[in-house]
Amino acid sequence: MAAEPLSNGATHLLVPGRYILPVHKRPSSSVNGKGALPVVDLGGDDDGRIAEEIVRAGREFGFFQVVNHGVPEEVMGAMMRAAEEFFALPADEKMAYYSNDRKKLPRFHTSLRNGTGEEVLYWRDCLKLGCHQPEWLDKPRGLGAALEPYTAAVRAAARRVLRLTAIGLGLEEGHFDGSLSGSGLMNVNHYPPCPDPSLTLGAGPHCDPGLVTVLMENVGGGLQMLLHGDGDAGGGGVMWVDVDAAPGALVLNFGHQMEVVSNGRLRSAEHRVVTSARGARTSLATFVWPEPGCTVAPAQELVLAAGEGPLYKPHSYGEFLGAYLAEGGVKEAAMAHLKH
Ligand code: OGA
Ligand code: NI
């Protein structure tokens, strides 16, 4: 049965049954801890040092925040206001974009797939936008105008991070340029207040499929990353920690294709979103993806340098994306399509 979006006018006094997770999938059933998100300052021209910091954070967390990223404050503010205005529109105006067809952009949906094939719904509404060729929406009027400068600036920041990542990995600086980073998409996520956050998740544990994701949020709190005890932070085991970013910073995480290209040196970061009873949260996730026809493979230099052989097989990004979506984003299942 198709699900009605959460932001369509209803006040939620109780969590409807379709959103209640089985006990073992509830946020409290996993280990929750504390950890600091590394800060990478993109300002200055000591590229060698910045590259090293990115690779260190990418190896241990797959997550970091960037400051002095070059996306102007007013561009970020205008984009966030337009996103908030979209979710405040009357239901019928948003429903004009409601669809199950993942090829359709812009597309408004709820949970992962509007409830189709989903056992439990996630406490999230989402507007998907094409950001390589910004799509115009009639409503709200400001969204199309805010989107172009925002995506251009965010993609420029991501390009710089990708060049630094290539340097840090010992690859040619332009390794990720061109078709490897030529596509993308934006999730404008909206998490309304939830009457009982212990029963729900806004997004289940997943990794993003592409190279890198750039996230901006209107209020802190909600996003969590899975911390692995095998890193320098130590201790063994895994635990969920809050991703707390400084005001004005952007949060970056690496996706599956970065783990592939780096032959496992950089971590495709597992993350999830917890809900809050206090207020709504809106976040914008800009995904930098390979083009669908692009063949992605571990970088030859890395495979040869370590003499370790490729951990992943060459694959078409478009085909992987189909498999990823079918697996609901679960890391092991998605990676099984890529492993040798
Ligand atoms: C996503 C995502 C995190 C957030 O859209 O893939 O993980 O904080 N979003 O909304
Ligand atoms: Ni994600």
CSV table of C-alpha atoms and ligand atoms in Angstrom, one decimal:
chain,number,residue,atom,x,y,z
A,1,MET,CA,0.0,0.0,0.0
A,2,ALA,CA,1.4,3.4,-1.0
A,3,ALA,CA,2.3,5.6,2.0
A,4,GLU,CA,1.1,9.1,2.6
A,5,PRO,CA,4.0,11.5,3.2
A,6,LEU,CA,4.5,12.6,6.8
A,7,SER,CA,4.6,16.3,6.0
A,8,ASN,CA,1.1,16.3,4.4
A,9,GLY,CA,-0.7,18.1,7.2
A,10,ALA,CA,-1.2,15.4,9.9
A,11,THR,CA,0.0,16.0,13.4
A,12,HIS,CA,1.5,12.8,14.7
A,13,LEU,CA,0.5,12.1,18.4
A,14,LEU,CA,1.4,8.5,18.2
A,15,VAL,CA,3.8,6.5,16.0
A,16,PRO,CA,1.6,4.7,13.4
A,17,GLY,CA,2.2,0.9,13.4
A,18,ARG,CA,3.9,0.9,10.0
A,19,TYR,CA,6.8,3.0,11.3
A,20,ILE,CA,7.5,0.9,14.4
A,21,LEU,CA,10.8,-1.0,13.9
A,22,PRO,CA,11.2,-4.5,15.3
A,23,VAL,CA,13.0,-4.4,18.6
A,24,HIS,CA,16.5,-5.4,17.3
A,25,LYS,CA,16.4,-2.6,14.7
A,26,ARG,CA,15.5,0.2,17.0
A,27,PRO,CA,18.2,2.8,17.6
A,28,SER,CA,18.6,1.9,21.3
A,29,SER,CA,19.3,-1.8,20.6
A,30,SER,CA,22.8,-0.9,19.2
A,31,VAL,CA,25.8,0.5,21.1
A,32,ASN,CA,25.8,4.3,21.1
A,33,GLY,CA,28.9,6.2,22.0
A,34,LYS,CA,30.7,9.4,21.5
A,35,GLY,CA,33.3,10.4,19.0
A,36,ALA,CA,34.6,13.6,17.4
A,37,LEU,CA,34.2,14.3,13.7
A,38,PRO,CA,37.6,15.3,12.2
A,39,VAL,CA,37.7,18.9,10.9
A,40,VAL,CA,39.5,19.5,7.6
A,41,ASP,CA,40.3,23.1,6.8
A,42,LEU,CA,40.2,23.5,3.0
A,43,GLY,CA,41.6,27.0,3.2
A,44,GLY,CA,45.3,27.8,2.4
A,45,ASP,CA,47.5,26.1,-0.1
A,46,ASP,CA,49.3,23.4,1.9
A,47,ASP,CA,47.7,20.8,-0.3
A,48,GLY,CA,49.9,18.0,0.9
A,49,ARG,CA,48.9,18.5,4.5
A,50,ILE,CA,45.2,18.8,3.7
A,51,ALA,CA,45.3,15.7,1.5
A,52,GLU,CA,46.9,13.7,4.3
A,53,GLU,CA,44.1,14.8,6.7
A,54,ILE,CA,41.4,13.8,4.3
A,55,VAL,CA,42.9,10.4,3.7
A,56,ARG,CA,43.4,9.8,7.5
A,57,ALA,CA,39.8,10.7,8.2
A,58,GLY,CA,38.6,8.7,5.2
A,59,ARG,CA,40.5,5.6,6.4
A,60,GLU,CA,39.2,5.7,9.9
A,61,PHE,CA,35.7,7.2,9.6
A,62,GLY,CA,34.8,7.7,6.0
A,63,PHE,CA,33.4,10.9,7.4
A,64,PHE,CA,34.7,14.4,8.1
A,65,GLN,CA,33.6,18.0,8.1
A,66,VAL,CA,35.1,20.8,6.0
A,67,VAL,CA,35.5,24.4,6.9
A,68,ASN,CA,36.7,27.2,4.5
A,69,HIS,CA,35.0,25.2,1.8
A,70,GLY,CA,34.2,28.1,-0.4
A,71,VAL,CA,30.4,27.7,-0.5
A,72,PRO,CA,29.1,31.2,0.4
A,73,GLU,CA,27.0,31.4,3.5
A,74,GLU,CA,24.2,33.3,1.7
A,75,VAL,CA,24.1,30.5,-1.0
A,76,MET,CA,23.7,27.9,1.7
A,77,GLY,CA,21.1,29.9,3.5
A,78,ALA,CA,19.0,30.6,0.4
A,79,MET,CA,19.1,26.9,-0.5
A,80,MET,CA,18.0,25.7,2.9
A,81,ARG,CA,15.2,28.3,3.1
A,82,ALA,CA,13.9,27.1,-0.3
A,83,ALA,CA,14.1,23.5,0.9
A,84,GLU,CA,12.1,24.3,4.0
A,85,GLU,CA,9.5,26.2,2.0
A,86,PHE,CA,9.0,23.1,-0.2
A,87,PHE,CA,8.0,20.9,2.8
A,88,ALA,CA,5.8,23.6,4.1
A,89,LEU,CA,3.7,23.7,0.8
A,90,PRO,CA,0.1,22.4,0.9
A,91,ALA,CA,0.0,18.6,0.4
A,92,ASP,CA,-1.6,18.8,-3.1
A,93,GLU,CA,1.2,21.0,-4.4
A,94,LYS,CA,3.9,18.6,-3.2
A,95,MET,CA,1.9,15.6,-4.4
A,96,ALA,CA,2.2,16.9,-8.0
A,97,TYR,CA,5.8,15.5,-7.7
A,98,TYR,CA,5.0,12.3,-5.8
A,99,SER,CA,6.2,9.2,-7.7
A,100,ASN,CA,7.6,5.7,-7.4
A,101,ASP,CA,9.6,6.1,-10.6
A,102,ARG,CA,13.2,6.5,-9.6
A,103,LYS,CA,14.1,7.9,-13.0
A,104,LYS,CA,11.8,10.8,-12.5
A,105,LEU,CA,13.3,14.1,-11.3
A,106,PRO,CA,12.3,16.1,-9.4
A,107,ARG,CA,10.5,13.5,-7.3
A,108,PHE,CA,8.8,13.7,-4.0
A,109,HIS,CA,8.6,10.5,-1.9
A,110,THR,CA,8.4,9.2,1.6
A,111,SER,CA,10.5,6.6,3.5
A,112,LEU,CA,12.7,4.8,0.9
A,113,ARG,CA,10.1,3.8,-1.7
A,114,ASN,CA,6.8,5.2,-0.6
A,115,GLY,CA,6.1,1.9,1.2
A,116,THR,CA,6.4,-0.4,-1.8
A,117,GLY,CA,8.2,-3.5,-0.7
A,118,GLU,CA,9.1,-1.9,2.6
A,119,GLU,CA,8.3,-3.9,5.8
A,120,VAL,CA,8.7,-0.8,8.0
A,121,LEU,CA,8.5,2.8,6.9
A,122,TYR,CA,11.3,5.3,7.7
A,123,TRP,CA,10.3,8.6,9.3
A,124,ARG,CA,11.4,10.8,6.4
A,125,ASP,CA,10.0,12.6,3.4
A,126,CYS,CA,12.4,13.4,0.5
A,127,LEU,CA,12.5,15.5,-2.5
A,128,LYS,CA,15.0,14.2,-5.1
A,129,LEU,CA,16.5,16.7,-7.4
A,130,GLY,CA,18.9,16.3,-10.4
A,131,CYS,CA,21.8,18.6,-9.7
A,132,HIS,CA,23.9,18.1,-12.7
A,133,GLN,CA,21.2,19.8,-14.8
A,134,PRO,CA,19.3,21.6,-12.1
A,135,GLU,CA,15.5,21.0,-12.7
A,136,TRP,CA,13.1,23.9,-12.3
A,137,LEU,CA,10.2,23.4,-10.0
A,138,ASP,CA,7.2,25.7,-10.2
A,139,LYS,CA,6.8,25.8,-6.5
A,140,PRO,CA,8.3,27.1,-4.4
A,141,ARG,CA,9.5,29.8,-6.7
A,142,GLY,CA,12.8,30.2,-5.0
A,143,LEU,CA,13.9,26.6,-5.2
A,144,GLY,CA,15.1,26.5,-8.8
A,145,ALA,CA,16.9,29.8,-8.4
A,146,ALA,CA,18.7,28.7,-5.2
A,147,LEU,CA,19.6,25.3,-6.6
A,148,GLU,CA,21.9,26.4,-9.4
A,149,PRO,CA,24.4,28.4,-7.3
A,150,TYR,CA,24.3,25.9,-4.5
A,151,THR,CA,25.0,22.9,-6.6
A,152,ALA,CA,27.7,24.7,-8.6
A,153,ALA,CA,29.5,25.8,-5.4
A,154,VAL,CA,29.1,22.4,-3.7
A,155,ARG,CA,30.3,20.5,-6.7
A,156,ALA,CA,33.4,22.8,-6.9
A,157,ALA,CA,34.1,22.1,-3.2
A,158,ALA,CA,33.7,18.4,-3.8
A,159,ARG,CA,36.0,18.6,-6.9
A,160,ARG,CA,38.7,20.1,-4.7
A,161,VAL,CA,38.2,17.4,-2.0
A,162,LEU,CA,38.4,14.7,-4.7
A,163,ARG,CA,41.7,16.2,-6.1
A,164,LEU,CA,43.1,16.3,-2.6
A,165,THR,CA,42.0,12.8,-2.0
A,166,ALA,CA,43.7,11.6,-5.2
A,167,ILE,CA,46.9,13.3,-4.0
A,168,GLY,CA,46.6,11.8,-0.5
A,169,LEU,CA,46.2,8.3,-2.1
A,170,GLY,CA,49.3,8.9,-4.2
A,171,LEU,CA,47.3,9.0,-7.5
A,172,GLU,CA,47.4,11.5,-10.2
A,173,GLU,CA,45.6,14.7,-9.1
A,174,GLY,CA,42.9,14.4,-11.8
A,175,HIS,CA,42.1,10.7,-11.2
A,176,PHE,CA,38.5,11.4,-10.1
A,177,ASP,CA,37.8,14.1,-12.8
A,178,GLY,CA,35.6,13.5,-15.8
A,179,SER,CA,33.1,10.7,-16.0
A,180,LEU,CA,34.1,9.2,-12.6
A,181,SER,CA,32.5,12.2,-10.9
A,182,GLY,CA,30.4,13.5,-13.7
A,183,SER,CA,26.9,12.8,-12.4
A,184,GLY,CA,24.9,13.2,-9.2
A,185,LEU,CA,21.7,13.8,-7.4
A,186,MET,CA,20.4,15.6,-4.4
A,187,ASN,CA,18.3,14.3,-1.5
A,188,VAL,CA,16.4,17.1,0.2
A,189,ASN,CA,15.4,15.2,3.3
A,190,HIS,CA,12.8,16.3,5.8
A,191,TYR,CA,12.3,14.6,9.2
A,192,PRO,CA,9.2,15.8,11.0
A,193,PRO,CA,9.1,15.7,14.8
A,194,CYS,CA,8.4,12.1,15.9
A,195,PRO,CA,6.4,11.4,19.0
A,196,ASP,CA,8.6,8.5,20.1
A,197,PRO,CA,12.1,8.5,18.5
A,198,SER,CA,13.0,5.2,20.4
A,199,LEU,CA,10.7,3.3,18.0
A,200,THR,CA,11.7,4.7,14.6
A,201,LEU,CA,14.6,5.7,12.3
A,202,GLY,CA,14.6,8.6,9.8
A,203,ALA,CA,17.0,6.5,7.6
A,204,GLY,CA,18.2,3.0,8.3
A,205,PRO,CA,21.8,2.0,8.3
A,206,HIS,CA,23.2,2.5,4.7
A,207,CYS,CA,26.2,3.6,2.7
A,208,ASP,CA,25.8,6.0,-0.2
A,209,PRO,CA,26.5,4.4,-3.5
A,210,GLY,CA,28.7,7.0,-5.2
A,211,LEU,CA,32.1,8.7,-4.6
A,212,VAL,CA,31.4,11.4,-2.0
A,213,THR,CA,28.3,13.0,-0.4
A,214,VAL,CA,28.2,16.6,0.8
A,215,LEU,CA,25.6,17.3,3.6
A,216,MET,CA,24.1,20.5,4.9
A,217,GLU,CA,21.6,20.5,7.7
A,218,ASN,CA,19.4,23.2,9.3
A,219,VAL,CA,19.7,21.8,12.8
A,220,GLY,CA,22.4,19.6,14.3
A,221,GLY,CA,21.6,16.2,15.6
A,222,GLY,CA,20.1,13.2,13.9
A,223,LEU,CA,22.9,11.9,11.6
A,224,GLN,CA,25.0,9.1,13.1
A,225,MET,CA,28.0,7.2,11.7
A,226,LEU,CA,29.1,3.7,12.5
A,227,LEU,CA,32.5,3.8,14.2
A,228,HIS,CA,34.8,0.8,13.8
A,229,GLY,CA,37.0,-0.2,16.7
A,230,ASP,CA,39.7,-1.3,14.3
A,231,GLY,CA,40.8,2.3,13.7
A,232,ASP,CA,43.1,4.5,15.8
A,233,ALA,CA,40.1,5.3,18.0
A,234,GLY,CA,40.5,1.7,19.0
A,235,GLY,CA,38.6,-0.7,21.3
A,236,GLY,CA,37.2,-3.2,18.8
A,237,GLY,CA,33.6,-3.6,18.0
A,238,VAL,CA,31.3,-1.0,16.4
A,239,MET,CA,29.2,1.7,17.8
A,240,TRP,CA,27.0,4.5,16.5
A,241,VAL,CA,28.1,8.1,17.2
A,242,ASP,CA,26.5,11.4,16.5
A,243,VAL,CA,27.9,13.4,13.6
A,244,ASP,CA,28.2,16.8,15.1
A,245,ALA,CA,29.3,19.5,12.7
A,246,ALA,CA,30.3,23.1,13.5
A,247,PRO,CA,27.9,25.8,12.3
A,248,GLY,CA,28.7,26.7,8.7
A,249,ALA,CA,30.7,23.5,8.1
A,250,LEU,CA,29.7,20.9,5.5
A,251,VAL,CA,29.8,17.2,6.3
A,252,LEU,CA,31.3,14.8,3.8
A,253,ASN,CA,31.2,11.1,3.6
A,254,PHE,CA,32.7,8.7,1.2
A,255,GLY,CA,30.5,6.2,-0.7
A,256,HIS,CA,31.0,2.7,-2.2
A,257,GLN,CA,32.8,3.8,-5.3
A,258,MET,CA,35.5,5.5,-3.2
A,259,GLU,CA,36.1,2.3,-1.4
A,260,VAL,CA,36.4,0.6,-4.7
A,261,VAL,CA,38.8,3.1,-6.4
A,262,SER,CA,41.0,3.3,-3.3
A,263,ASN,CA,41.0,-0.6,-3.2
A,264,GLY,CA,39.7,-0.5,0.3
A,265,ARG,CA,42.0,2.2,1.7
A,266,LEU,CA,39.1,4.6,2.2
A,267,ARG,CA,36.0,3.6,4.0
A,268,SER,CA,32.5,3.7,2.5
A,269,ALA,CA,30.9,5.1,5.6
A,270,GLU,CA,27.8,3.5,7.1
A,271,HIS,CA,25.4,6.0,8.6
A,272,ARG,CA,21.8,6.3,9.7
A,273,VAL,CA,19.4,9.0,10.9
A,274,VAL,CA,17.6,9.0,14.3
A,275,THR,CA,14.4,11.0,14.8
A,276,SER,CA,13.7,13.7,17.3
A,277,ALA,CA,10.6,14.7,19.3
A,278,ARG,CA,11.7,18.3,19.6
A,279,GLY,CA,11.3,19.6,16.0
A,280,ALA,CA,11.7,19.0,12.3
A,281,ARG,CA,15.1,18.7,10.7
A,282,THR,CA,15.9,19.3,7.0
A,283,SER,CA,19.1,18.1,5.4
A,284,LEU,CA,20.5,18.4,1.9
A,285,ALA,CA,22.6,15.5,0.7
A,286,THR,CA,24.4,16.2,-2.6
A,287,PHE,CA,25.8,13.0,-4.1
A,288,VAL,CA,28.7,13.0,-6.4
A,289,TRP,CA,28.4,10.0,-8.7
A,290,PRO,CA,30.2,8.4,-11.6
A,291,GLU,CA,28.2,8.6,-14.9
A,292,PRO,CA,25.9,5.6,-15.4
A,293,GLY,CA,28.0,4.2,-18.3
A,294,CYS,CA,31.3,4.7,-16.4
A,295,THR,CA,33.4,1.6,-15.6
A,296,VAL,CA,34.7,1.9,-12.0
A,297,ALA,CA,37.7,-0.2,-10.8
A,298,PRO,CA,40.4,0.0,-8.2
A,299,ALA,CA,43.2,2.4,-9.3
A,300,GLN,CA,46.0,0.4,-10.9
A,301,GLU,CA,48.7,2.3,-9.1
A,302,LEU,CA,47.3,1.2,-5.7
A,303,VAL,CA,46.7,-2.4,-6.7
A,304,LEU,CA,50.3,-2.7,-8.1
A,305,ALA,CA,51.9,-0.7,-5.3
A,306,ALA,CA,50.7,-2.9,-2.5
A,307,GLY,CA,51.0,-6.1,-4.6
A,308,GLU,CA,47.8,-7.0,-3.0
A,309,GLY,CA,45.6,-7.5,-6.1
A,310,PRO,CA,42.3,-5.8,-6.7
A,311,LEU,CA,39.7,-6.3,-3.9
A,312,TYR,CA,36.9,-5.3,-6.2
A,313,LYS,CA,36.0,-6.0,-9.8
A,314,PRO,CA,35.5,-3.5,-12.6
A,315,HIS,CA,31.8,-2.7,-12.9
A,316,SER,CA,29.4,-0.3,-14.7
A,317,TYR,CA,28.2,2.3,-12.2
A,318,GLY,CA,24.7,2.2,-13.7
A,319,GLU,CA,24.4,-1.6,-13.2
A,320,PHE,CA,25.7,-1.3,-9.6
A,321,LEU,CA,23.2,1.4,-8.8
A,322,GLY,CA,20.4,-0.9,-9.9
A,323,ALA,CA,21.7,-3.6,-7.6
A,324,TYR,CA,22.3,-1.2,-4.7
A,325,LEU,CA,18.7,0.1,-4.8
A,326,ALA,CA,17.4,-3.4,-4.9
A,327,GLU,CA,19.4,-4.2,-1.7
A,328,GLY,CA,18.0,-1.1,0.1
A,329,GLY,CA,21.5,0.3,0.6
A,330,VAL,CA,22.7,-2.4,3.1
A,331,LYS,CA,26.5,-2.3,2.9
A,332,GLU,CA,27.4,-6.0,2.8
A,333,ALA,CA,24.7,-6.9,0.3
A,334,ALA,CA,25.7,-4.0,-2.0
A,335,MET,CA,29.5,-4.7,-1.7
A,336,ALA,CA,28.9,-8.3,-2.5
A,337,HIS,CA,28.2,-7.2,-6.0
A,338,LEU,CA,31.6,-5.5,-6.2
A,339,LYS,CA,33.9,-8.0,-4.5
A,340,HIS,CA,36.3,-10.2,-6.3
B,1,OGA,C1,21.1,10.4,2.7
B,1,OGA,C2,21.5,10.6,4.1
B,1,OGA,C3,21.6,12.0,6.1
B,1,OGA,C4,20.8,13.0,6.7
B,1,OGA,O1,20.3,11.2,2.2
B,1,OGA,O2,21.6,9.5,2.0
B,1,OGA,O3,22.2,9.7,4.6
B,1,OGA,O4,21.3,13.5,7.8
B,1,OGA,N1,21.1,11.7,4.8
B,1,OGA,O5,19.8,13.4,6.3
B,2,NI,NI,23.2,8.5,3.1
